[in-house]
Tab-separated table of C-alpha atoms in Angstrom:
chain	number	residue	atom	x	y	z
A	6	MET	CA	71.582	-5.018	98.868
A	7	ALA	CA	68.785	-3.064	100.928
A	8	ASP	CA	69.580	-4.870	104.212
A	9	GLN	CA	72.954	-3.605	103.800
A	10	LYS	CA	74.759	-0.489	105.548
A	11	ILE	CA	76.080	1.981	103.513
A	12	PRO	CA	77.809	4.741	104.246
A	13	ARG	CA	76.485	7.558	105.298
A	14	ALA	CA	77.945	10.060	103.123
A	15	THR	CA	76.440	7.750	100.682
A	16	ALA	CA	72.789	7.900	101.880
A	17	LYS	CA	73.402	11.993	101.854
A	18	ARG	CA	73.826	11.854	98.279
A	19	LEU	CA	71.032	9.502	97.466
A	20	PRO	CA	68.188	11.773	97.878
A	21	ILE	CA	70.963	14.736	94.915
A	22	TYR	CA	71.354	11.792	92.686
A	23	TYR	CA	67.303	11.493	92.523
A	24	ARG	CA	66.584	14.563	92.338
A	25	TYR	CA	69.155	15.194	88.995
A	26	LEU	CA	68.768	11.831	87.694
A	27	LYS	CA	64.590	12.665	88.246
A	28	LEU	CA	65.940	15.691	86.263
A	29	LEU	CA	67.762	13.891	83.258
A	30	LEU	CA	65.392	11.824	82.284
A	31	ASP	CA	62.559	14.451	82.201
A	32	ASP	CA	64.537	15.878	79.758
A	33	GLY	CA	64.781	12.295	78.045
A	34	ILE	CA	68.638	11.862	78.439
A	35	ASN	CA	68.267	7.647	78.991
A	36	ARG	CA	71.662	6.846	79.718
A	37	ILE	CA	74.616	8.796	81.391
A	38	SER	CA	78.574	8.467	83.054
A	39	SER	CA	79.482	8.701	85.358
A	40	VAL	CA	81.857	11.652	84.668
A	41	ASP	CA	78.971	13.862	83.184
A	42	LEU	CA	77.249	13.434	86.192
A	43	ALA	CA	79.859	14.413	88.201
A	44	GLU	CA	79.919	17.942	85.583
A	45	ILE	CA	75.497	18.166	86.907
A	46	VAL	CA	75.743	17.228	90.941
A	47	LYS	CA	79.521	17.919	91.711
A	48	ILE	CA	80.352	15.506	92.685
A	49	ASP	CA	83.750	13.983	91.730
A	50	ALA	CA	82.956	10.900	89.362
A	51	ALA	CA	85.476	8.371	92.000
A	52	THR	CA	82.942	8.936	94.766
A	53	ILE	CA	79.563	8.517	92.176
A	54	ARG	CA	81.189	5.379	91.273
A	55	ARG	CA	81.879	3.937	94.322
A	56	ASP	CA	78.208	4.795	96.408
A	57	PHE	CA	76.739	3.146	93.375
A	58	SER	CA	78.396	0.424	93.434
A	59	CYS	CA	77.460	-0.053	97.009
A	60	PHE	CA	73.918	-0.217	95.595
A	61	GLY	CA	74.664	-2.426	93.330
A	62	ALA	CA	74.055	-0.398	90.493
A	63	LEU	CA	76.920	-1.247	87.948
A	64	GLY	CA	78.020	1.835	84.835
A	65	LYS	CA	79.324	-0.751	81.343
A	66	ARG	CA	82.101	0.780	79.919
A	67	GLY	CA	81.440	3.559	76.692
A	68	TYR	CA	77.857	3.167	77.832
A	69	GLY	CA	77.627	4.202	81.532
A	70	TYR	CA	74.658	4.069	83.517
A	71	ASP	CA	71.116	4.087	82.670
A	72	VAL	CA	69.042	6.636	84.662
A	73	GLU	CA	65.770	5.361	84.451
A	74	ALA	CA	66.823	1.953	85.586
A	75	LEU	CA	69.215	4.260	88.604
A	76	LEU	CA	66.219	6.465	89.541
A	77	GLU	CA	63.887	3.225	89.367
A	78	PHE	CA	66.174	1.605	92.712
A	79	PHE	CA	66.767	4.954	93.917
A	80	ALA	CA	63.273	5.325	93.614
A	81	GLY	CA	62.498	2.542	96.186
A	82	GLU	CA	65.600	2.289	98.560
A	83	LEU	CA	63.878	6.494	98.625
A	84	ASN	CA	60.957	4.299	99.900
A	85	GLN	CA	59.155	6.891	97.392
A	86	ASP	CA	55.737	5.055	97.521
A	87	ASN	CA	55.107	5.148	101.374
A	88	LEU	CA	54.200	8.803	102.133
A	89	ALA	CA	55.166	9.987	105.640
A	90	SER	CA	54.469	12.312	108.028
A	91	ALA	CA	55.514	15.354	109.877
A	92	ALA	CA	55.210	17.625	112.181
A	93	LEU	CA	56.670	20.634	112.746
A	94	ILE	CA	57.412	22.125	116.147
A	95	GLY	CA	57.591	25.649	116.192
A	96	LEU	CA	56.550	28.158	113.488
A	97	GLY	CA	58.426	31.435	113.536
A	98	ASN	CA	60.798	31.994	110.794
A	99	LEU	CA	62.035	29.280	109.853
A	100	GLY	CA	59.346	27.035	110.201
A	101	HIS	CA	57.324	29.733	108.446
A	102	ALA	CA	60.011	28.789	105.719
A	103	LEU	CA	60.484	25.223	105.888
A	104	LEU	CA	56.200	24.622	105.192
A	105	ASN	CA	56.534	26.321	102.218
A	106	PHE	CA	59.335	24.968	100.882
A	107	LYS	CA	56.435	21.639	100.483
A	108	PHE	CA	58.976	18.353	101.071
A	109	GLN	CA	55.939	16.085	99.524
A	110	LYS	CA	57.160	17.488	95.737
A	111	THR	CA	60.351	16.267	96.442
A	112	SER	CA	60.883	14.118	98.727
A	113	ASN	CA	58.476	11.825	100.525
A	114	ALA	CA	57.084	13.770	103.847
A	115	ARG	CA	55.422	15.793	104.110
A	116	ILE	CA	54.403	18.241	107.011
A	117	SER	CA	51.127	17.472	108.768
A	118	ALA	CA	50.996	18.870	112.009
A	119	VAL	CA	52.240	21.787	113.003
A	120	PHE	CA	52.612	22.462	117.104
A	121	GLU	CA	53.094	26.160	118.631
A	122	VAL	CA	52.715	27.549	121.361
A	123	ASN	CA	51.153	31.469	119.938
A	124	PRO	CA	48.144	31.459	120.675
A	125	ASP	CA	47.525	33.788	117.903
A	126	LEU	CA	48.070	30.457	115.046
A	127	ILE	CA	47.276	27.703	116.891
A	128	ASN	CA	43.135	26.066	115.945
A	129	THR	CA	44.354	28.094	112.308
A	130	ILE	CA	45.487	26.237	108.927
A	131	GLN	CA	48.523	27.184	107.837
A	132	ASP	CA	49.857	26.874	103.525
A	133	GLY	CA	47.467	23.979	103.607
A	134	VAL	CA	48.473	22.440	107.408
A	135	PRO	CA	47.263	23.068	110.764
A	136	VAL	CA	48.627	25.056	113.692
A	137	PHE	CA	48.284	22.505	117.308
A	138	SER	CA	48.529	24.196	120.680
A	139	MET	CA	51.565	22.174	121.692
A	140	ASP	CA	49.151	20.349	124.211
A	141	ASP	CA	47.902	18.385	122.390
A	142	LEU	CA	51.446	16.999	121.004
A	143	GLU	CA	51.670	13.906	121.541
A	144	GLU	CA	47.354	13.437	121.147
A	145	GLN	CA	47.764	14.001	117.946
A	146	ILE	CA	51.389	12.449	117.262
A	147	ALA	CA	49.374	9.496	118.170
A	148	GLU	CA	46.507	10.342	115.665
A	149	GLN	CA	48.055	11.226	113.343
A	150	ARG	CA	50.610	8.003	113.135
A	151	ILE	CA	53.655	11.170	112.709
A	152	ASP	CA	56.858	9.533	112.051
A	153	VAL	CA	58.958	12.229	111.945
A	154	ALA	CA	59.517	16.273	114.295
A	155	ILE	CA	61.301	18.928	112.442
A	156	MET	CA	62.394	21.125	115.986
A	157	THR	CA	62.729	25.183	114.750
A	158	VAL	CA	62.248	25.403	118.440
A	159	PRO	CA	64.680	27.819	121.583
A	160	ALA	CA	67.175	26.209	122.522
A	161	ASP	CA	65.975	25.962	125.759
A	162	VAL	CA	63.016	24.712	125.294
A	163	ALA	CA	64.384	22.435	122.713
A	164	GLN	CA	65.740	19.110	125.822
A	165	ASP	CA	61.700	19.239	126.515
A	166	ILE	CA	60.205	19.090	122.855
A	167	ALA	CA	62.924	16.499	122.526
A	168	ALA	CA	62.043	13.860	125.361
A	169	ARG	CA	57.184	14.612	124.940
A	170	LEU	CA	58.950	13.354	121.108
A	171	GLU	CA	60.914	9.759	122.245
A	172	LYS	CA	58.149	9.130	124.364
A	173	SER	CA	55.440	9.933	122.227
A	174	GLY	CA	56.817	7.080	119.112
A	175	VAL	CA	58.842	9.621	117.289
A	176	LYS	CA	61.174	7.493	115.537
A	177	GLY	CA	63.212	11.123	114.018
A	178	ILE	CA	64.238	13.880	114.413
A	179	LEU	CA	65.483	17.321	112.049
A	180	ASN	CA	66.876	19.152	114.770
A	181	PHE	CA	67.744	22.889	113.778
A	182	THR	CA	68.228	23.887	117.040
A	183	PRO	CA	72.234	24.214	117.977
A	184	LEU	CA	71.831	22.227	120.814
A	185	ARG	CA	72.726	18.873	120.452
A	186	LEU	CA	69.924	16.500	121.375
A	187	ASN	CA	69.653	13.678	124.669
A	188	VAL	CA	67.141	11.079	123.547
A	189	SER	CA	67.723	7.620	123.538
A	190	ARG	CA	69.640	5.222	120.620
A	191	ALA	CA	66.640	4.387	119.216
A	192	ILE	CA	65.581	7.944	118.159
A	193	HIS	CA	67.848	9.375	114.459
A	194	VAL	CA	68.228	12.830	115.214
A	195	GLN	CA	69.907	14.463	112.306
A	196	ASN	CA	71.367	17.799	112.986
A	197	VAL	CA	71.038	20.938	110.532
A	198	ASP	CA	73.053	23.706	112.777
A	199	LEU	CA	72.511	26.767	110.291
A	200	THR	CA	75.315	29.245	112.112
A	201	ASN	CA	77.470	25.945	111.910
A	202	GLU	CA	76.703	26.044	108.423
A	203	LEU	CA	78.613	28.815	107.521
A	204	GLN	CA	81.418	28.963	109.956
A	205	THR	CA	82.466	26.139	108.393
A	206	LEU	CA	82.053	27.509	105.308
A	207	LEU	CA	84.132	30.766	105.950
A	208	TYR	CA	86.819	27.486	108.306
A	209	PHE	CA	86.862	26.059	104.400
A	210	ILE	CA	87.890	29.096	102.469
A	211	ASP	CA	89.994	29.770	105.155
A	212	ASN	CA	91.984	27.131	104.521
A	213	ASP	CA	91.127	26.296	101.174
A	214	ILE	CA	89.724	23.319	101.647
A	215	LYS	CA	87.531	21.746	98.822
A	216	ASN	CA	85.011	19.717	98.241
B	1	MET	CA	99.688	23.207	111.721
B	2	ALA	CA	97.207	24.934	110.713
B	3	ASP	CA	99.258	24.652	107.089
B	4	GLN	CA	98.221	21.193	107.012
B	5	LYS	CA	94.952	20.065	105.255
B	6	ILE	CA	92.099	18.023	107.519
B	7	PRO	CA	89.439	15.807	106.644
B	8	ARG	CA	86.367	17.969	105.483
B	9	ALA	CA	84.433	16.135	107.841
B	10	THR	CA	86.706	16.902	110.643
B	11	ALA	CA	86.248	20.515	109.382
B	12	LYS	CA	82.794	20.798	109.761
B	13	ARG	CA	83.229	19.112	113.461
B	14	LEU	CA	85.006	22.342	114.679
B	15	PRO	CA	82.338	24.712	114.837
B	16	ILE	CA	80.567	21.862	116.983
B	17	TYR	CA	83.851	21.569	119.146
B	18	TYR	CA	84.565	24.900	118.949
B	19	ARG	CA	80.689	26.314	121.322
B	20	TYR	CA	79.999	23.085	123.909
B	21	LEU	CA	84.054	23.921	124.878
B	22	LYS	CA	83.034	27.396	125.573
B	23	LEU	CA	80.494	26.739	127.412
B	24	LEU	CA	82.883	24.209	129.569
B	25	LEU	CA	84.225	26.921	130.183
B	26	ASP	CA	82.400	29.316	130.728
B	27	ASP	CA	80.884	26.583	133.949
B	28	GLY	CA	84.045	26.183	134.776
B	29	ILE	CA	85.061	23.454	133.937
B	30	ASN	CA	89.125	22.859	132.909
B	31	ARG	CA	89.346	19.667	131.399
B	32	ILE	CA	87.819	17.410	130.262
B	33	SER	CA	87.652	12.910	128.954
B	34	SER	CA	86.829	12.599	124.895
B	35	VAL	CA	84.465	9.879	126.689
B	36	ASP	CA	82.956	12.739	128.558
B	37	LEU	CA	82.917	15.310	125.994
B	38	ALA	CA	81.244	12.911	123.762
B	39	GLU	CA	78.547	12.751	125.745
B	40	ILE	CA	78.508	15.641	125.534
B	41	VAL	CA	78.531	16.798	121.926
B	42	LYS	CA	77.323	12.845	120.728
B	43	ILE	CA	80.574	12.810	118.437
B	44	ASP	CA	81.920	9.325	119.560
B	45	ALA	CA	84.749	9.588	121.349
B	46	ALA	CA	86.968	7.327	118.360
B	47	THR	CA	85.965	10.165	116.766
B	48	ILE	CA	86.945	12.585	118.608
B	49	ARG	CA	90.323	12.005	119.743
B	50	ARG	CA	91.351	11.189	116.348
B	51	ASP	CA	89.382	14.852	115.270
B	52	PHE	CA	91.756	16.322	118.220
B	53	SER	CA	94.582	14.945	117.228
B	54	CYS	CA	94.370	16.126	113.812
B	55	PHE	CA	95.589	19.548	115.569
B	56	GLY	CA	98.098	18.818	117.334
B	57	ALA	CA	96.255	17.986	120.429
B	58	LEU	CA	96.617	15.108	122.819
B	59	GLY	CA	95.223	14.598	125.627
B	60	LYS	CA	97.194	13.262	128.465
B	61	ARG	CA	95.956	9.591	129.958
B	62	GLY	CA	94.315	10.613	133.430
B	63	TYR	CA	93.315	13.715	132.899
B	64	GLY	CA	92.228	14.861	129.364
B	65	TYR	CA	92.003	17.659	127.513
B	66	ASP	CA	92.515	20.992	128.769
B	67	VAL	CA	89.877	23.588	127.998
B	68	GLU	CA	90.966	26.660	127.787
B	69	ALA	CA	94.227	25.598	125.865
B	70	LEU	CA	91.621	23.800	123.635
B	71	LEU	CA	88.978	26.597	122.588
B	72	GLU	CA	92.091	29.245	122.494
B	73	PHE	CA	93.490	26.488	119.678
B	74	PHE	CA	90.006	26.243	118.082
B	75	ALA	CA	89.348	30.141	117.775
B	76	GLY	CA	92.502	30.580	116.020
B	77	GLU	CA	92.083	27.927	113.874
B	78	LEU	CA	87.868	29.345	113.426
B	79	ASN	CA	89.961	32.746	112.919
B	80	GLN	CA	87.464	33.979	115.523
B	81	ASP	CA	88.694	37.655	115.621
B	82	ASN	CA	88.399	38.491	112.185
B	83	LEU	CA	84.514	39.245	111.488
B	84	ALA	CA	84.091	38.834	108.252
B	85	SER	CA	81.210	40.248	106.206
B	86	ALA	CA	78.661	37.829	104.737
B	87	ALA	CA	75.645	39.289	101.861
B	88	LEU	CA	72.306	37.823	102.466
B	89	ILE	CA	70.491	37.204	99.016
B	90	GLY	CA	67.005	37.354	99.199
B	91	LEU	CA	64.627	38.040	102.302
B	92	GLY	CA	61.951	35.236	102.327
B	93	ASN	CA	61.173	33.950	104.784
B	94	LEU	CA	64.614	32.126	104.777
B	95	GLY	CA	66.243	35.070	105.045
B	96	HIS	CA	64.211	36.913	107.554
B	97	ALA	CA	65.538	33.675	109.965
B	98	LEU	CA	68.824	33.845	108.767
B	99	LEU	CA	68.852	37.481	109.252
B	100	ASN	CA	67.714	36.871	112.850
B	101	PHE	CA	69.917	33.990	113.833
B	102	LYS	CA	72.210	36.907	114.197
B	103	PHE	CA	75.775	34.755	113.167
B	104	GLN	CA	78.110	37.060	114.619
B	105	LYS	CA	76.960	35.725	118.629
B	106	THR	CA	78.576	31.939	117.573
B	107	SER	CA	80.583	32.625	114.868
B	108	ASN	CA	82.916	34.964	112.541
B	109	ALA	CA	80.705	36.621	110.467
B	110	ARG	CA	78.110	39.010	110.710
B	111	ILE	CA	75.640	39.783	107.715
B	112	SER	CA	75.964	42.574	106.554
B	113	ALA	CA	74.252	43.616	103.630
B	114	VAL	CA	70.691	41.607	102.713
B	115	PHE	CA	69.665	42.157	98.738
B	116	GLU	CA	66.112	41.849	97.054
B	117	VAL	CA	64.110	42.000	94.710
B	118	ASN	CA	61.084	43.422	96.846
B	119	PRO	CA	60.888	47.226	96.205
B	120	ASP	CA	58.566	46.970	99.665
B	121	LEU	CA	61.668	45.816	101.272
B	122	ILE	CA	64.583	47.882	99.248
B	123	ASN	CA	66.261	50.890	101.041
B	124	THR	CA	64.726	49.841	104.465
B	125	ILE	CA	66.210	48.512	107.596
B	126	GLN	CA	65.411	44.591	108.871
B	127	ASP	CA	67.015	43.496	111.786
B	128	GLY	CA	69.921	46.299	111.975
B	129	VAL	CA	70.763	44.991	108.362
B	130	PRO	CA	70.422	47.559	105.085
B	131	VAL	CA	68.589	45.646	102.084
B	132	PHE	CA	69.819	46.939	98.804
B	133	SER	CA	68.536	46.485	95.640
B	134	MET	CA	70.005	43.309	93.428
B	135	ASP	CA	71.414	45.951	91.145
B	136	ASP	CA	73.159	47.597	93.906
B	137	LEU	CA	75.300	43.548	94.208
B	138	GLU	CA	78.306	43.814	92.940
B	139	GLU	CA	79.284	48.280	93.229
B	140	GLN	CA	78.036	47.203	97.654
B	141	ILE	CA	79.877	43.496	97.687
B	142	ALA	CA	83.530	45.734	96.469
B	143	GLU	CA	82.957	48.767	98.454
B	144	GLN	CA	82.038	46.624	102.115
B	145	ARG	CA	84.341	44.378	100.919
B	146	ILE	CA	82.109	41.265	101.580
B	147	ASP	CA	83.388	37.576	101.237
B	148	VAL	CA	80.715	35.188	101.399
B	149	ALA	CA	77.266	34.898	100.367
B	150	ILE	CA	74.112	33.702	102.318
B	151	MET	CA	71.469	32.733	99.081
B	152	THR	CA	67.623	32.298	99.759
B	153	VAL	CA	67.213	33.019	96.335
B	154	PRO	CA	64.485	31.365	93.839
B	155	ALA	CA	66.396	27.878	92.248
B	156	ASP	CA	66.547	29.621	88.515
B	157	VAL	CA	67.676	32.879	89.071
B	158	ALA	CA	69.941	31.375	91.668
B	159	GLN	CA	72.743	30.667	88.727
B	160	ASP	CA	72.309	33.979	87.418
B	161	ILE	CA	73.706	35.249	90.515
B	162	ALA	CA	76.068	33.145	91.302
B	163	ALA	CA	77.844	34.128	88.202
B	164	ARG	CA	77.720	37.880	89.302
B	165	LEU	CA	78.951	37.193	92.670
B	166	GLU	CA	81.035	35.179	91.376
B	167	LYS	CA	82.896	37.695	89.089
B	168	SER	CA	82.234	40.254	92.388
B	169	GLY	CA	85.155	38.306	94.201
B	170	VAL	CA	83.129	36.698	96.524
B	171	LYS	CA	84.778	33.612	97.998
B	172	GLY	CA	82.316	32.199	99.475
B	173	ILE	CA	78.550	30.559	98.425
B	174	LEU	CA	76.517	29.286	101.407
B	175	ASN	CA	74.127	27.698	98.575
B	176	PHE	CA	70.342	27.037	100.365
B	177	THR	CA	68.156	26.153	96.686
B	178	PRO	CA	68.304	23.660	95.562
B	179	LEU	CA	70.155	23.957	92.060
B	180	ARG	CA	73.931	22.755	92.462
B	181	LEU	CA	75.509	25.736	91.066
B	182	ASN	CA	78.030	25.667	88.589
B	183	VAL	CA	81.332	27.851	89.331
B	184	SER	CA	84.481	28.111	89.304
B	185	ARG	CA	86.815	25.956	91.388
B	186	ALA	CA	88.678	29.456	92.825
B	187	ILE	CA	84.561	29.711	94.176
B	188	HIS	CA	83.641	27.651	97.636
B	189	VAL	CA	80.042	26.661	97.655
B	190	GLN	CA	78.203	25.211	100.411
B	191	ASN	CA	75.062	23.630	100.063
B	192	VAL	CA	72.413	23.427	102.578
B	193	ASP	CA	69.901	21.431	101.122
B	194	LEU	CA	67.180	21.530	103.900
B	195	THR	CA	64.685	18.979	101.983
B	196	ASN	CA	67.902	16.428	101.917
B	197	GLU	CA	68.093	16.664	105.060
B	198	LEU	CA	64.939	15.652	105.603
B	199	GLN	CA	64.781	12.687	103.159
B	200	THR	CA	68.370	11.968	104.403
B	201	LEU	CA	66.565	11.061	108.029
B	202	LEU	CA	63.727	9.907	106.693
B	203	TYR	CA	66.517	7.174	105.479
B	204	PHE	CA	68.705	6.662	107.872
B	205	ILE	CA	65.533	5.130	110.074
B	206	ASP	CA	63.792	3.357	107.939
B	207	ASN	CA	67.701	1.978	107.245
B	208	ASP	CA	67.851	2.115	110.091
B	209	ILE	CA	71.252	3.683	110.271
B	210	LYS	CA	72.817	5.635	113.467
B	211	ASN	CA	75.047	8.470	113.484
């Protein structure tokens, strides 16, 4: 099952399922129908059934899904036992916000290093995480075996940094800059363009496109 | 054409197309093929052609697309002439980052009011935007005709605030909290879960799922 490619849209919903199933189990709920789960996660029931069937999880009619079994399966899929190290590049307001998020609480990654150009921040500890100079990027990424970089830097330096990250062997970039990065296909780039999100919402409102 | 429902995934790519076509035109580029555009926006050419055909924009073989014509059309679709007012609820690090984004530069919305519970911030001006008490939420939303709210508040108060926003007549919520909001279908909710984004990237890396 793990070898089978699943649709990207399904993959994106996995962490949502995982988080809510965990909340359900914490509340002592051991089974749930796709209809009830749909109400909670705000994803329609047909989509949930289709998604779950991609993973071979088939609910039983009149019983629904076994929450604990689903959760165990998703935890394996999401590789929850393996904590990945992430680098945060850029510690402005957005960088600080991301550092405060404590990703390790709800995901299988933690920010283990911050890189900055501001001399007032370099060599300090912020929210428990050391801040390094951008000059030390390559060295620290190798030393700390960092897999993923979260980029919250000005757009005009984003491409240069992406190239340095690629050379350093980083496998993925969470890109918060509005720039679409030019990197090889070997690197995964997840673009999070917050201006776009607002623009898209406005477009959905104007055209009344429902979720 | 405007009455036709377009796929949600296509709608989400519209602002990206818009921004890059604008950059092209600024650079004096008047026509572009889907293949060249694909290289720039990092979306494959077949998807671009399919997206554009949804809007009735058909590139000419051997000529490509007329950049200015596309841009004009997208500007209309995205309602660029009509500046929407947005409320920012919660001015922590993420709120500050969003305020700094100056949405009005690249989208057809601007943040016209901030709402906070912190008395040190209430009645101040931050980045040119007035900060109001949460107590004034309903009054200000009505007075300023605010259409959209951007929520960066703690998860435990998110549902209450969403209910207040719905009663106030807001049409859409950009939800940065990890909570899936319970609102009527009349309100559009766009969830931006930043922890999820990192989790999804890690999943894509582990399973080598390409964009």
